[in-house]
Short mmCIF file of C-alpha atoms in Angstrom, two decimals:
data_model
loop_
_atom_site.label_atom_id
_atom_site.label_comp_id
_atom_site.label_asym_id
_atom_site.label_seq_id
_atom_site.Cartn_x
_atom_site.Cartn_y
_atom_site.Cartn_z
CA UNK L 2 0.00 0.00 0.00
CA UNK L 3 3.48 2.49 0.03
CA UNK L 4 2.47 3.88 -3.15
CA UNK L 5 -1.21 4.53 -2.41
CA UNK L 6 -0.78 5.93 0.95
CA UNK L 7 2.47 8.45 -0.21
CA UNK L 8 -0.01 9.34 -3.18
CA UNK L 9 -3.26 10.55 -0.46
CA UNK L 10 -0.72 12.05 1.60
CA UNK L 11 0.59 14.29 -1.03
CA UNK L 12 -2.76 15.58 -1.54
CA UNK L 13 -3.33 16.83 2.17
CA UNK L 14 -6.78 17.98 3.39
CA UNK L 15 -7.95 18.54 -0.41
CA UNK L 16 -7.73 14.56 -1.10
CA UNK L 17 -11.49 13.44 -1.02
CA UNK L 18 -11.85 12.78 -5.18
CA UNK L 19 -9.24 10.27 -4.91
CA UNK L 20 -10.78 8.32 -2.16
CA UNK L 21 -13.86 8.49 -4.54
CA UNK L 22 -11.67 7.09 -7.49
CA UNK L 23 -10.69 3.87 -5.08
CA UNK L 24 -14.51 3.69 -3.65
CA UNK L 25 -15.52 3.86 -7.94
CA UNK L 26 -13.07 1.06 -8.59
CA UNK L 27 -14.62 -0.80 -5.67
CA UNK L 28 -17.95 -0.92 -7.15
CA UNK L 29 -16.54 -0.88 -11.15
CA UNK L 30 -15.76 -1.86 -13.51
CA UNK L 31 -15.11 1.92 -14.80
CA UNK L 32 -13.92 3.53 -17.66
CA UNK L 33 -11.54 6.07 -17.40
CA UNK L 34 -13.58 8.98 -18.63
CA UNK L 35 -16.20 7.98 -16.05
CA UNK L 36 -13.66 7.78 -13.36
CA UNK L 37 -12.39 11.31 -13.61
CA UNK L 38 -16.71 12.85 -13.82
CA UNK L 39 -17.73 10.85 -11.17
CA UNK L 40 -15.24 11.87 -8.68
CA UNK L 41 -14.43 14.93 -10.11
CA UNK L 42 -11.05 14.22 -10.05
CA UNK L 43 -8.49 15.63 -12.71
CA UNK L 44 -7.44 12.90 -15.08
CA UNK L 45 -3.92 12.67 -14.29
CA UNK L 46 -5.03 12.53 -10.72
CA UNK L 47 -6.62 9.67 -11.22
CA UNK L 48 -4.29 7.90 -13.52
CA UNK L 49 -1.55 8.12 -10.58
CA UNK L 50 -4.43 6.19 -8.74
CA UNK L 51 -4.41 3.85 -11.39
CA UNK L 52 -0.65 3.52 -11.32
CA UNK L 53 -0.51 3.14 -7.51
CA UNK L 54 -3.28 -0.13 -8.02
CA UNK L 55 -1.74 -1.15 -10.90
CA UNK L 56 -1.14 -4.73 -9.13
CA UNK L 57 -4.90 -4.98 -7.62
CA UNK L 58 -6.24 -4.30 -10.90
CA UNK L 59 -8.33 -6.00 -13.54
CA UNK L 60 -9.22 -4.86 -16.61
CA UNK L 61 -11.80 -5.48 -19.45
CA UNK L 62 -13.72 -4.26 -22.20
CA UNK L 63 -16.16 -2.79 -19.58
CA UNK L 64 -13.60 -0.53 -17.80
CA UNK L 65 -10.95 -0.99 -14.80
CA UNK L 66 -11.77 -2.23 -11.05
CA UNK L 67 -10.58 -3.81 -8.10
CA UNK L 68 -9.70 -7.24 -8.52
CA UNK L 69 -12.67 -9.03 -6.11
CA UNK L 70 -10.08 -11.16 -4.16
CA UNK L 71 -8.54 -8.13 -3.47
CA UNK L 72 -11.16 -5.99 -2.28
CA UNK L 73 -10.38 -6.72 2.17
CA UNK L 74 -7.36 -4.43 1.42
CA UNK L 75 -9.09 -1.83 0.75
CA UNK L 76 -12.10 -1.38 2.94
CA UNK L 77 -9.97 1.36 5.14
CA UNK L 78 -10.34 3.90 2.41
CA UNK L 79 -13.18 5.55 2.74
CA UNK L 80 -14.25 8.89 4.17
CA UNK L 81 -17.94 9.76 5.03
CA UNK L 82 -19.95 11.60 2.97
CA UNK L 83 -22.83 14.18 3.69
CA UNK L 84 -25.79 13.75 1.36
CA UNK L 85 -26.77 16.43 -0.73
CA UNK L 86 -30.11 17.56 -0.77
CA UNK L 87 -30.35 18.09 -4.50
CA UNK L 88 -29.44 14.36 -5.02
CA UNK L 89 -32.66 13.81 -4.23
CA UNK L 90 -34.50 16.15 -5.84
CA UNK L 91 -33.12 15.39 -8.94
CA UNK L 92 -34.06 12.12 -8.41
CA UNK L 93 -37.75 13.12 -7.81
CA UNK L 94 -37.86 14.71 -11.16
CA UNK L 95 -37.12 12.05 -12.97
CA UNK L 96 -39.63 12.81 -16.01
CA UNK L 97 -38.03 15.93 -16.70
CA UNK L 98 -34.33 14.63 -16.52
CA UNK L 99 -35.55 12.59 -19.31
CA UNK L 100 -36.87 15.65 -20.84
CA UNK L 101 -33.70 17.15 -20.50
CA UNK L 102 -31.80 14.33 -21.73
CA UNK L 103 -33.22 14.11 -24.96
CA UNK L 104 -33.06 18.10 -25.43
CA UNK L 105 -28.92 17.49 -24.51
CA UNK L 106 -28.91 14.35 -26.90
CA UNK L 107 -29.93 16.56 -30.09
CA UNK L 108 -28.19 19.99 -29.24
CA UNK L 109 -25.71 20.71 -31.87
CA UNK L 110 -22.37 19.44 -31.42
CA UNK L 111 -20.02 20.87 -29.15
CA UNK L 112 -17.24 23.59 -31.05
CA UNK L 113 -13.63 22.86 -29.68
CA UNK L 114 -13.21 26.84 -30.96
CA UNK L 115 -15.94 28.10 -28.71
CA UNK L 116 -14.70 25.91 -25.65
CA UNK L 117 -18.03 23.97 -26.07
CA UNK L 118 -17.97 21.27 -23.17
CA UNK L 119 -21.41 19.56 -22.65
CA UNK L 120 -22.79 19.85 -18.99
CA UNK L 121 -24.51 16.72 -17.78
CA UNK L 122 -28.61 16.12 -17.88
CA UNK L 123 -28.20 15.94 -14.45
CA UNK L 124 -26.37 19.09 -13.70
CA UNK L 125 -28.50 21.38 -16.08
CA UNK L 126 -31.52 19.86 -14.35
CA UNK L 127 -29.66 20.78 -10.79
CA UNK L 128 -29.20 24.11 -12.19
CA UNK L 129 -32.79 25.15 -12.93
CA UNK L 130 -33.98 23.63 -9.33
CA UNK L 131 -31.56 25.18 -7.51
CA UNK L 132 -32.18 28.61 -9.54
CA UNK L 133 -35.62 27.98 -8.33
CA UNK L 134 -34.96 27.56 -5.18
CA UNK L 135 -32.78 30.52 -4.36
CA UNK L 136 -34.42 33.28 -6.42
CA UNK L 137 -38.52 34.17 -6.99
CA UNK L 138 -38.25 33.28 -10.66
CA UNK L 139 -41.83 33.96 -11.22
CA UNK L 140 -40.80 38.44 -11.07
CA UNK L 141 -37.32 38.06 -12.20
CA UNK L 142 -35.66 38.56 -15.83
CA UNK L 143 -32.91 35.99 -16.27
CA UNK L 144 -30.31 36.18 -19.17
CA UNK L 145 -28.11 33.46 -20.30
CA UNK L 146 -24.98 34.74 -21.68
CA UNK L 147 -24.66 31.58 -23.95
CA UNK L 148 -26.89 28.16 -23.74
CA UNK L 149 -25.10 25.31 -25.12
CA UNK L 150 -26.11 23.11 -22.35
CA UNK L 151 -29.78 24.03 -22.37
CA UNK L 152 -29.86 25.62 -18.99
CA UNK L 153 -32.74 28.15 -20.00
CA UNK L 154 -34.94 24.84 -21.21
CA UNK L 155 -34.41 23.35 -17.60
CA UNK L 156 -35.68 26.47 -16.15
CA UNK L 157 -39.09 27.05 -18.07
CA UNK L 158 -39.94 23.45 -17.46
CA UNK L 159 -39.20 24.08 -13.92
CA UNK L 160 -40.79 27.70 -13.55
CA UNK L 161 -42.84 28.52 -16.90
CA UNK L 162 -43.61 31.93 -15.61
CA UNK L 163 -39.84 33.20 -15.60
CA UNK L 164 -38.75 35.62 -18.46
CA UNK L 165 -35.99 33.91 -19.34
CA UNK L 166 -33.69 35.28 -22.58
CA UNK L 167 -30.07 33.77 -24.25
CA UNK L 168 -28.21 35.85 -26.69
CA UNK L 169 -25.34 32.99 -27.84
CA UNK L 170 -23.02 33.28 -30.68
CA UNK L 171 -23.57 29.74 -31.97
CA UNK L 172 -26.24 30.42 -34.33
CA UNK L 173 -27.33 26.57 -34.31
CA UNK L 174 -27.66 26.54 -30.31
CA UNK L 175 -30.28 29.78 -31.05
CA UNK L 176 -32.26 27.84 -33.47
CA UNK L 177 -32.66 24.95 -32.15
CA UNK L 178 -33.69 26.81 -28.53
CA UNK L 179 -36.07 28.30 -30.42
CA UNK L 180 -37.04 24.69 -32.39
CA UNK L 181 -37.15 22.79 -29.19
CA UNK L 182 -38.87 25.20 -26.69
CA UNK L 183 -41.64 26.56 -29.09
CA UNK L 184 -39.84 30.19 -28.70
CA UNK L 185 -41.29 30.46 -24.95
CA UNK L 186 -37.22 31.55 -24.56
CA UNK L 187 -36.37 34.62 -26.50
CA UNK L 188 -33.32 34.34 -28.55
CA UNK L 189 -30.52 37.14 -29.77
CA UNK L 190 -27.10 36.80 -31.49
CA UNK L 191 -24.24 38.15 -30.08
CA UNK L 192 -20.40 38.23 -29.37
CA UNK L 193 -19.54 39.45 -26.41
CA UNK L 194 -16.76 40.78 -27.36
CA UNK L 195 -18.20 43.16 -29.57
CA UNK L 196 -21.02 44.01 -27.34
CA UNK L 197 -24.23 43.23 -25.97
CA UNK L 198 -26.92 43.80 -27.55
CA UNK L 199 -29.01 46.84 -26.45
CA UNK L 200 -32.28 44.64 -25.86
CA UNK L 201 -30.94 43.22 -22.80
CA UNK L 202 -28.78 45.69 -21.58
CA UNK L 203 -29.43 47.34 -18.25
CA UNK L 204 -32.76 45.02 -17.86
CA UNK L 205 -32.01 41.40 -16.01
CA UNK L 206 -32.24 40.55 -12.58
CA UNK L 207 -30.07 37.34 -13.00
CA UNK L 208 -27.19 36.15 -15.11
CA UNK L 209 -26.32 33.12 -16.09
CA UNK L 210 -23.55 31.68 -18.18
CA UNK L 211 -20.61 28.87 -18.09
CA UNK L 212 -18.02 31.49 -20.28
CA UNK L 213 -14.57 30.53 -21.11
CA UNK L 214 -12.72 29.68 -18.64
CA UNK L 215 -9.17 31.79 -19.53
CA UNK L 216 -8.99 35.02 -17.38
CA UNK L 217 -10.12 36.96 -20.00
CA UNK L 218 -13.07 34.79 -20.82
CA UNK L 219 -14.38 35.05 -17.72
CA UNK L 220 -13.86 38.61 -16.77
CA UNK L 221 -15.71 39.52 -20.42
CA UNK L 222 -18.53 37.52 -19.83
CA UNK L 223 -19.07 38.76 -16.01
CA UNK L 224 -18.34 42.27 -17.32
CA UNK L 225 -21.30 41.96 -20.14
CA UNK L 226 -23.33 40.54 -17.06
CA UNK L 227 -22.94 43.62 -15.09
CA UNK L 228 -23.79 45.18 -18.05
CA UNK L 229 -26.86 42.94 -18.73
CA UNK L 230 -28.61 43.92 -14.95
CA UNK L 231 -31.13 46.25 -14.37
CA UNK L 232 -29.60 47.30 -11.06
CA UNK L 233 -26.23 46.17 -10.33
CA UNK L 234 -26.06 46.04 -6.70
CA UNK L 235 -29.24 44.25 -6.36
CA UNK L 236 -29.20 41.75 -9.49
CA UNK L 237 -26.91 38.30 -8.91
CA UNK L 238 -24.40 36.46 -11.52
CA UNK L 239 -24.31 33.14 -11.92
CA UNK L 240 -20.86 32.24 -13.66
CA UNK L 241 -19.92 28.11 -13.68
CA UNK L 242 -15.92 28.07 -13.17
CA UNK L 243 -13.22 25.22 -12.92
CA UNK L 244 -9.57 24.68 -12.56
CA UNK L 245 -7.42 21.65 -11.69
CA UNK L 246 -6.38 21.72 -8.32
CA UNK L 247 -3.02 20.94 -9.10
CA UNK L 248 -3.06 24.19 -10.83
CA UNK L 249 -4.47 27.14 -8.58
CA UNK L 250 -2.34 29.69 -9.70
CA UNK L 251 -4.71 29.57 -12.64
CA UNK L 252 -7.99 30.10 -10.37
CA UNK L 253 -6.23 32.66 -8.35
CA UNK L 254 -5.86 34.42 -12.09
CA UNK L 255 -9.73 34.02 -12.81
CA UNK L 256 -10.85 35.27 -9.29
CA UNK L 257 -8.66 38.23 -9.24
CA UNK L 258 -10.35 39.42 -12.79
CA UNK L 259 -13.55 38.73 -11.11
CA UNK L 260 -12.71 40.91 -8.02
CA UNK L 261 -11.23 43.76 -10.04
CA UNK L 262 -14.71 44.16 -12.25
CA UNK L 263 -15.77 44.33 -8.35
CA UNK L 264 -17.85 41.58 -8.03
CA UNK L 265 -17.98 40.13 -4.68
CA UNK L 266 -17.83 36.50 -4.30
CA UNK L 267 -21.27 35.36 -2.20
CA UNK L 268 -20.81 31.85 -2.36
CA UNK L 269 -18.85 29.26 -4.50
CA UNK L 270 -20.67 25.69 -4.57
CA UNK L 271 -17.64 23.21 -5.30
CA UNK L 272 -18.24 20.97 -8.10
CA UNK L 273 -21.52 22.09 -8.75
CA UNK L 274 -21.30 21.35 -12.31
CA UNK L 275 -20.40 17.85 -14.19
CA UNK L 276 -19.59 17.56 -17.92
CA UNK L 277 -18.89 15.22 -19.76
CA UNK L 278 -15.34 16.21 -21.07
CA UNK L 279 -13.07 18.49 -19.62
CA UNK L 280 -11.24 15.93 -17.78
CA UNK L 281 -7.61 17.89 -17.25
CA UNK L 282 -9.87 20.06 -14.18
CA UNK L 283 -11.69 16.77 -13.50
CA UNK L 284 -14.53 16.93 -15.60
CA UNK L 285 -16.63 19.35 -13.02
CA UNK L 286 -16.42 23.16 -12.24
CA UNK L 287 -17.74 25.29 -9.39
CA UNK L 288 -20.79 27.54 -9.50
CA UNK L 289 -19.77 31.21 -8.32
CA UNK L 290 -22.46 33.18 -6.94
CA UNK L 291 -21.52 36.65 -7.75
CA UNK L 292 -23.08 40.54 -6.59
CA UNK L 293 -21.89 43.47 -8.14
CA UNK L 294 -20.68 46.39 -5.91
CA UNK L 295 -20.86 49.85 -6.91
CA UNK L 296 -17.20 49.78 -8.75
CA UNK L 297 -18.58 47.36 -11.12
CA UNK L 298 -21.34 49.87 -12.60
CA UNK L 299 -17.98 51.49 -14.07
CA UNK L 300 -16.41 48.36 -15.92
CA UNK L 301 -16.96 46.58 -18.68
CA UNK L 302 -17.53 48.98 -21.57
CA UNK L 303 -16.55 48.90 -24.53
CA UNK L 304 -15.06 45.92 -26.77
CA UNK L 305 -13.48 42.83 -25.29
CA UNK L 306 -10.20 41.05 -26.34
CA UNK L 307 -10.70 38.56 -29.29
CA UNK L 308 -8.33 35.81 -28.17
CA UNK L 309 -10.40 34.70 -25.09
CA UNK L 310 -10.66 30.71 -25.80
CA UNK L 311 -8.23 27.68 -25.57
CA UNK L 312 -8.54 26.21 -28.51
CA UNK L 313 -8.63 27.48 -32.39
CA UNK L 314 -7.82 30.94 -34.09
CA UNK L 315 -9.43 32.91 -31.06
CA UNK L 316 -7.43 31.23 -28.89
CA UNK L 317 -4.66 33.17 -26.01
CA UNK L 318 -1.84 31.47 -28.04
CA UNK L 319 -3.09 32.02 -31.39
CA UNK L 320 -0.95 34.29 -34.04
CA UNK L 321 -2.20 37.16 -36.23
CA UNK L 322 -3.28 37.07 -39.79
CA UNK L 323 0.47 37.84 -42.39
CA UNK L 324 0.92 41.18 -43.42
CA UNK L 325 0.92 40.06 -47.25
CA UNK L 326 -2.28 38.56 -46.61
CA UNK L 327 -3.59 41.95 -45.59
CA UNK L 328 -1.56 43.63 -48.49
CA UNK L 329 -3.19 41.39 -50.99
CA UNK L 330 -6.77 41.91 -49.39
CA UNK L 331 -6.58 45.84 -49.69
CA UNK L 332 -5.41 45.57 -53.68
CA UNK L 333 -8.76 44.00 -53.81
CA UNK L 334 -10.51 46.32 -51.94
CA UNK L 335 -9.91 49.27 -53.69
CA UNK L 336 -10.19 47.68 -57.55
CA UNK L 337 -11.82 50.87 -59.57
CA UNK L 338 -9.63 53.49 -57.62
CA UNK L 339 -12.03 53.33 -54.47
CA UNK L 340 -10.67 55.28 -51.46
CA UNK L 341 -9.56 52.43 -49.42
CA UNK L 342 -9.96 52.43 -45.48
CA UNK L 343 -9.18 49.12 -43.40
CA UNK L 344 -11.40 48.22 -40.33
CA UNK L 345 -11.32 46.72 -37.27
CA UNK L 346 -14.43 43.75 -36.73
CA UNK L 347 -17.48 45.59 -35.68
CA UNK L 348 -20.63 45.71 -36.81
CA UNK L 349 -21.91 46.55 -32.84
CA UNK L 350 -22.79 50.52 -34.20
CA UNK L 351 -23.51 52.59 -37.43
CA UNK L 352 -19.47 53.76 -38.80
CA UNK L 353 -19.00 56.05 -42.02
CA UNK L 354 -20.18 54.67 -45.28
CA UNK L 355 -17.00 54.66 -46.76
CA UNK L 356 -15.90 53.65 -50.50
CA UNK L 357 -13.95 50.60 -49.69
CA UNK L 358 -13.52 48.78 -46.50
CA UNK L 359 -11.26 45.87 -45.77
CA UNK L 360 -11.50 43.53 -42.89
CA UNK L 361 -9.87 41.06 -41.50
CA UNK L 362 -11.91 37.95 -40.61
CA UNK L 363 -9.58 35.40 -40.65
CA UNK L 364 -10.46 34.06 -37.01
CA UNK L 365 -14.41 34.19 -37.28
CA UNK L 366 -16.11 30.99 -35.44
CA UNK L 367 -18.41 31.55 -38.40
CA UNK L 368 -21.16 34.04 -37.56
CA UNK L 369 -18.96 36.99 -38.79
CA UNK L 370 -19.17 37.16 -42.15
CA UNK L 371 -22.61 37.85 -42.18
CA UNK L 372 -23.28 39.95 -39.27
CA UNK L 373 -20.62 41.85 -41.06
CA UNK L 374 -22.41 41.99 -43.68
CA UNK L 375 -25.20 43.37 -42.31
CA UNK L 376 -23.42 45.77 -39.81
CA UNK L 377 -21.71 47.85 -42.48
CA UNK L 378 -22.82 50.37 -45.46
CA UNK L 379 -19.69 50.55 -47.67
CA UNK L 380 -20.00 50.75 -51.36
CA UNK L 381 -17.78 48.19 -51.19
CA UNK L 382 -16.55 45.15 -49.07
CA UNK L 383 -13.67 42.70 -49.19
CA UNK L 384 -13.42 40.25 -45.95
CA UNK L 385 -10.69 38.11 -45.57
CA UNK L 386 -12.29 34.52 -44.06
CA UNK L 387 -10.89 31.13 -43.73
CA UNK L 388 -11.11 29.00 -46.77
CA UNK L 389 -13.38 26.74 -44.69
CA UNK L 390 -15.84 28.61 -43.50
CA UNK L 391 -19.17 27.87 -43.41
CA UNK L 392 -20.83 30.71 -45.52
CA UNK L 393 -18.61 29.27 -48.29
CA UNK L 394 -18.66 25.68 -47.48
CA UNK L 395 -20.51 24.90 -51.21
CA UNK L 396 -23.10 26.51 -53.61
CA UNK L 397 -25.98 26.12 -51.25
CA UNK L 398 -24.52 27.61 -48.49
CA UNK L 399 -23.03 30.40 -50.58
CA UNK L 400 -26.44 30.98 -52.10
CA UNK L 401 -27.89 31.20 -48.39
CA UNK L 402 -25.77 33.69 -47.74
CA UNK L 403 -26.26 35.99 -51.23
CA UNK L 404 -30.05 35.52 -50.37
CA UNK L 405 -30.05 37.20 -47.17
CA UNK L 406 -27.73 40.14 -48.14
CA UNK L 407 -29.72 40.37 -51.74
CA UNK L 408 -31.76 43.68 -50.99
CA UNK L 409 -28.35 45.29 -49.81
CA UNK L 410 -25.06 43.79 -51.57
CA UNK L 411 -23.61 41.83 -54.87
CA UNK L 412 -21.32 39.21 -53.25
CA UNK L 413 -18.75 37.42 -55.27
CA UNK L 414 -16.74 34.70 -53.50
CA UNK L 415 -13.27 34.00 -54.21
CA UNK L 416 -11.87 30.45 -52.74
CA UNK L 417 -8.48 30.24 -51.90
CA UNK L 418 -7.43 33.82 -52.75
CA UNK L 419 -4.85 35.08 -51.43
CA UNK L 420 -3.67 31.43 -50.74
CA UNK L 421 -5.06 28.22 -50.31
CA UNK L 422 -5.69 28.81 -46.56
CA UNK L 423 -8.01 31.52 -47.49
CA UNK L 424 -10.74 33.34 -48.98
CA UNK L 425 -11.91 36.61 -49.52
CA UNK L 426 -15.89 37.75 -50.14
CA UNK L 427 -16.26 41.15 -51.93
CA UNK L 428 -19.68 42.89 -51.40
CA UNK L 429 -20.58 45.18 -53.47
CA UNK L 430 -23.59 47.72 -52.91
CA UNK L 431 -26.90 47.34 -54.87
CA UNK L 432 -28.30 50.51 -56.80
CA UNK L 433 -31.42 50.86 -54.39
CA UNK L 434 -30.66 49.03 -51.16
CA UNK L 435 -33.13 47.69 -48.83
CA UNK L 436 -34.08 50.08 -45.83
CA UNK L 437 -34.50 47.83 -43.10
CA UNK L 438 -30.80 45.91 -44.59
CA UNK L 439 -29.16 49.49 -44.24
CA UNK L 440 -30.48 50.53 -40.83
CA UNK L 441 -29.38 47.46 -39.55
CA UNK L 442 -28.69 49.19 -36.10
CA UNK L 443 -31.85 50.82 -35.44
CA UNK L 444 -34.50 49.62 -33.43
CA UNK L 445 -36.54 46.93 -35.69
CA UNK L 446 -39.91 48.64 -34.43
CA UNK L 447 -39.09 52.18 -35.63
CA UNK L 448 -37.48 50.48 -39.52
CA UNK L 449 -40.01 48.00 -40.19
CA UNK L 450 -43.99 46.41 -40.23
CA UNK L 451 -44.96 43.85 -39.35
CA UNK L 452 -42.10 42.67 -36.72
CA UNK L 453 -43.19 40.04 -34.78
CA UNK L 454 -43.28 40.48 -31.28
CA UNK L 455 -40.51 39.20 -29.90
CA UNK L 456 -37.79 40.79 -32.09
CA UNK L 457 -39.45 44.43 -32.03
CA UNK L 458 -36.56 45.40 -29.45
CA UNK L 459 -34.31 43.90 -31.47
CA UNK L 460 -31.86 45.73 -34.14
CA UNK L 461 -31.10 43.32 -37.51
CA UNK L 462 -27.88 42.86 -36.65
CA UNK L 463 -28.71 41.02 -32.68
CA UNK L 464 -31.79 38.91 -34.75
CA UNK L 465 -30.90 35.05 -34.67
CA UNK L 466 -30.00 33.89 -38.49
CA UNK L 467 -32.76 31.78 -38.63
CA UNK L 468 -35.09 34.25 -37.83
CA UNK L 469 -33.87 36.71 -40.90
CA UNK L 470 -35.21 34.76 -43.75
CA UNK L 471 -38.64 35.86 -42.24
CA UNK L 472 -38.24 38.67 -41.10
CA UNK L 473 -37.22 40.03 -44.69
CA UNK L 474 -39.47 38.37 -47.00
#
């Protein structure tokens, strides 16, 4: 047992998960994957478990456990464990975890650029009860600042009376909210880091989101929160958070960006939320119950940093687009002597017209191009984009796109221009553009007739792209 017990000890007071890996292994056989969720343990935690049984071990196609003959040994490890009350109610819901499992089972797959991880059934269904439980949902305006797990579903079947609202940047987790919950959640696009849209600005009493979890991740998303409240000091955000314990430093990094936007920490419920992936901080991340103090009315304006995710051309480590790439976009740009101007990604305001604008959207996650597209009144338009991207992807999708720009631009796309890597869209502007495509930022109430209800607050350019199609036919 040398190895085992040196292994516990080095993890002083903080070593409950691994007693759960050896009570798992007990009870197996496990797999690996399920190891690390269940106990919430970080994976290479519980591979030096693994290493330290190696010799009590069996394996087969079912997972890993305790050999049976020798199971005596280890009926010393255990420590004693409180219940927790949601357990049960979970458990007393069990119609609508089934609910929720099937909603989880169709969402659109997870995006390694966007730091998708899925959150368990169970945890978005201990979310919503919990939620319930703590706040008077019934009076209370609750924005989710992104919804790939569903969280906002959980919540109407658990309270249909709350006003509950998701603005996402994953176009196919807004359409298929709106698909699955008959639109009783209202839907907007946005990237935070251009800015929130004004519709829900200044006007919840709760946010909720599970952002990134880099430093600046997290302190964008709990800025746009603050944002997002109707009165700081009173509202409450809801942000889920994890790091490996081996690794606090990088927690200590997260919570000090929290404290400067001066958000006080309430309460942090450990391991509140289960996922299945994300096993380097144990699969599981805290919920941090957050209220704004009067500093953080002050913070958060104004764009965000683009490289806020861990993975993909967003990413903290990710490089910038090559100056002859650039070079080569602006000759295009400016074909027929245009006056040439090069802008930064924004289409969160109205900007001059301008004769030619080049931009630069090498590292869009996809819904760029078009809110671009919509965003900006140049006579002309050339937009560097992946080769790849979606917009571009074949003639349908390309025709998609020229059909919802029609009434404002002439789009020509040109694959693997500059190189192979790349591509760049030119839009050119139409002799009697569309009104409601060239206010795109005003209020879609005061620009058009017949809105339907729930986008009248909206501008064009915060309107899910699934909604579009109807909106302008």
């Amino acid at each position: 047992m040398t190895a085992l017990d040196d292994l516990l000890a080095a993890h002083g007071a903080g070593v409950r998960p691994l007693y759960e890996v050896i009570d798992l292994l007990r009870t197996g056989p496990r797999e690996l994957a399920d190891l690390v969720r269940l106990a919430a343990a970080p994976r290479r935690s519980v591979e030096d478990v693994l290493a330290a049984l190696e010799r009590d071990l069996e394996r087969s196609a079912a997972g890993v456990r305790i050999a049976p003959d020798a199971l005596p040994k280890y009926e010393a490890y255990r420590l004693p464990r409180l219940p927790d009350p949601l357990d049960d109610a979970v458990a007393a819901h069990s119609e609508l975890l089934a609910s929720i499992s099937g909603w989880v089972a169709g969402v659109p797959a997870p995006l390694a650029a966007l730091d998708h991880v899925q959150a368990t059934p169970e945890t978005v269904l201990r979310r919503a009860l919990w939620l319930a439980a703590r706040y008077d949902l019934r009076r209370s305006r609750l924005l989710f600042l992104g919804d790939h797990d569903l969280t906002s579903l959980a919540v109407h079947a658990v309270c249909p009376e709350a006003e509950l609202t998701v603005v996402d940047l994953d176009e196919r987790v807004l359409s298929y909210l709106d698909s699955t919950g008959s639109r009783a959640v209202a839907t907007a696009h946005a990237d935070l880091r251009v800015g929130l849209p004004p519709a829900v600005t200044g006007r919840a009493d709760l946010v909720f989101s599970d952002p990134p979890y880099t430093p600046d991740g997290m302190g964008l998303f709990a800025a746009r929160a603050v944002q997002a409240l109707r009165e700081p000091t009173e509202g409450r955000i809801l942000l889920a958070y994890g790091y490996s314990p081996r690794h606090p430093a990088l927690g200590a990094q997260v919570q000090r960006s929290l404290a400067t936007l001066g958000l006080t920490f309430e309460a942090i419920l450990p391991d509140f939320n289960r996922y299945d992936g994300a096993q380097a901080i144990g699969a599981a991340a805290d919920l941090y119950v957050c209220q704004p103090t009067a500093k953080a009315r002050k913070t958060g304006r104004g764009k965000g940093k683009s490289a806020i995710y861990t993975h993909g051309p967003q990413s903290v480590e990710a490089t910038g687009t090559k100056p002859t790439l650039l070079s080569a976009l602006r000759d295009i740009a400016s074909e027929g002597g245009l006056a040439l101007e090069t802008r930064p990604v924004d289409w969160s305001m109205s900007a001059p017209e301008g004769d030619a604008v080049a931009m630069d959207l090498t590292a869009d996650p996809g819904p760029w191009l078009l809110r671009t597209l919509l965003g900006t009144n140049a006579r002309r338009l050339a937009l560097l984009v992946p080769n790849n991207h979606p917009d571009l992807a074949d003639a349908a999708s390309q025709a998609a796109l020229t059909d919802l720009v029609a009434g404002k631009y002439r789009l020509r796309f040109l694959r693997s221009t500059p190189d192979n890597r790349h591509a760049v869209v030119t839009a050119d502007m139409v002799d009697d553009p569309s009104e409601v495509l060239t206010r795109a930022h005003a209020r879609l109430a005061n620009v058009a007739l017949d809105v339907p209800g729930d986008l009248v607050d909206l501008r064009l350019v915060d309107v899910p792209r699934h909604r579009l199609a109807e909106l302008l036919r």
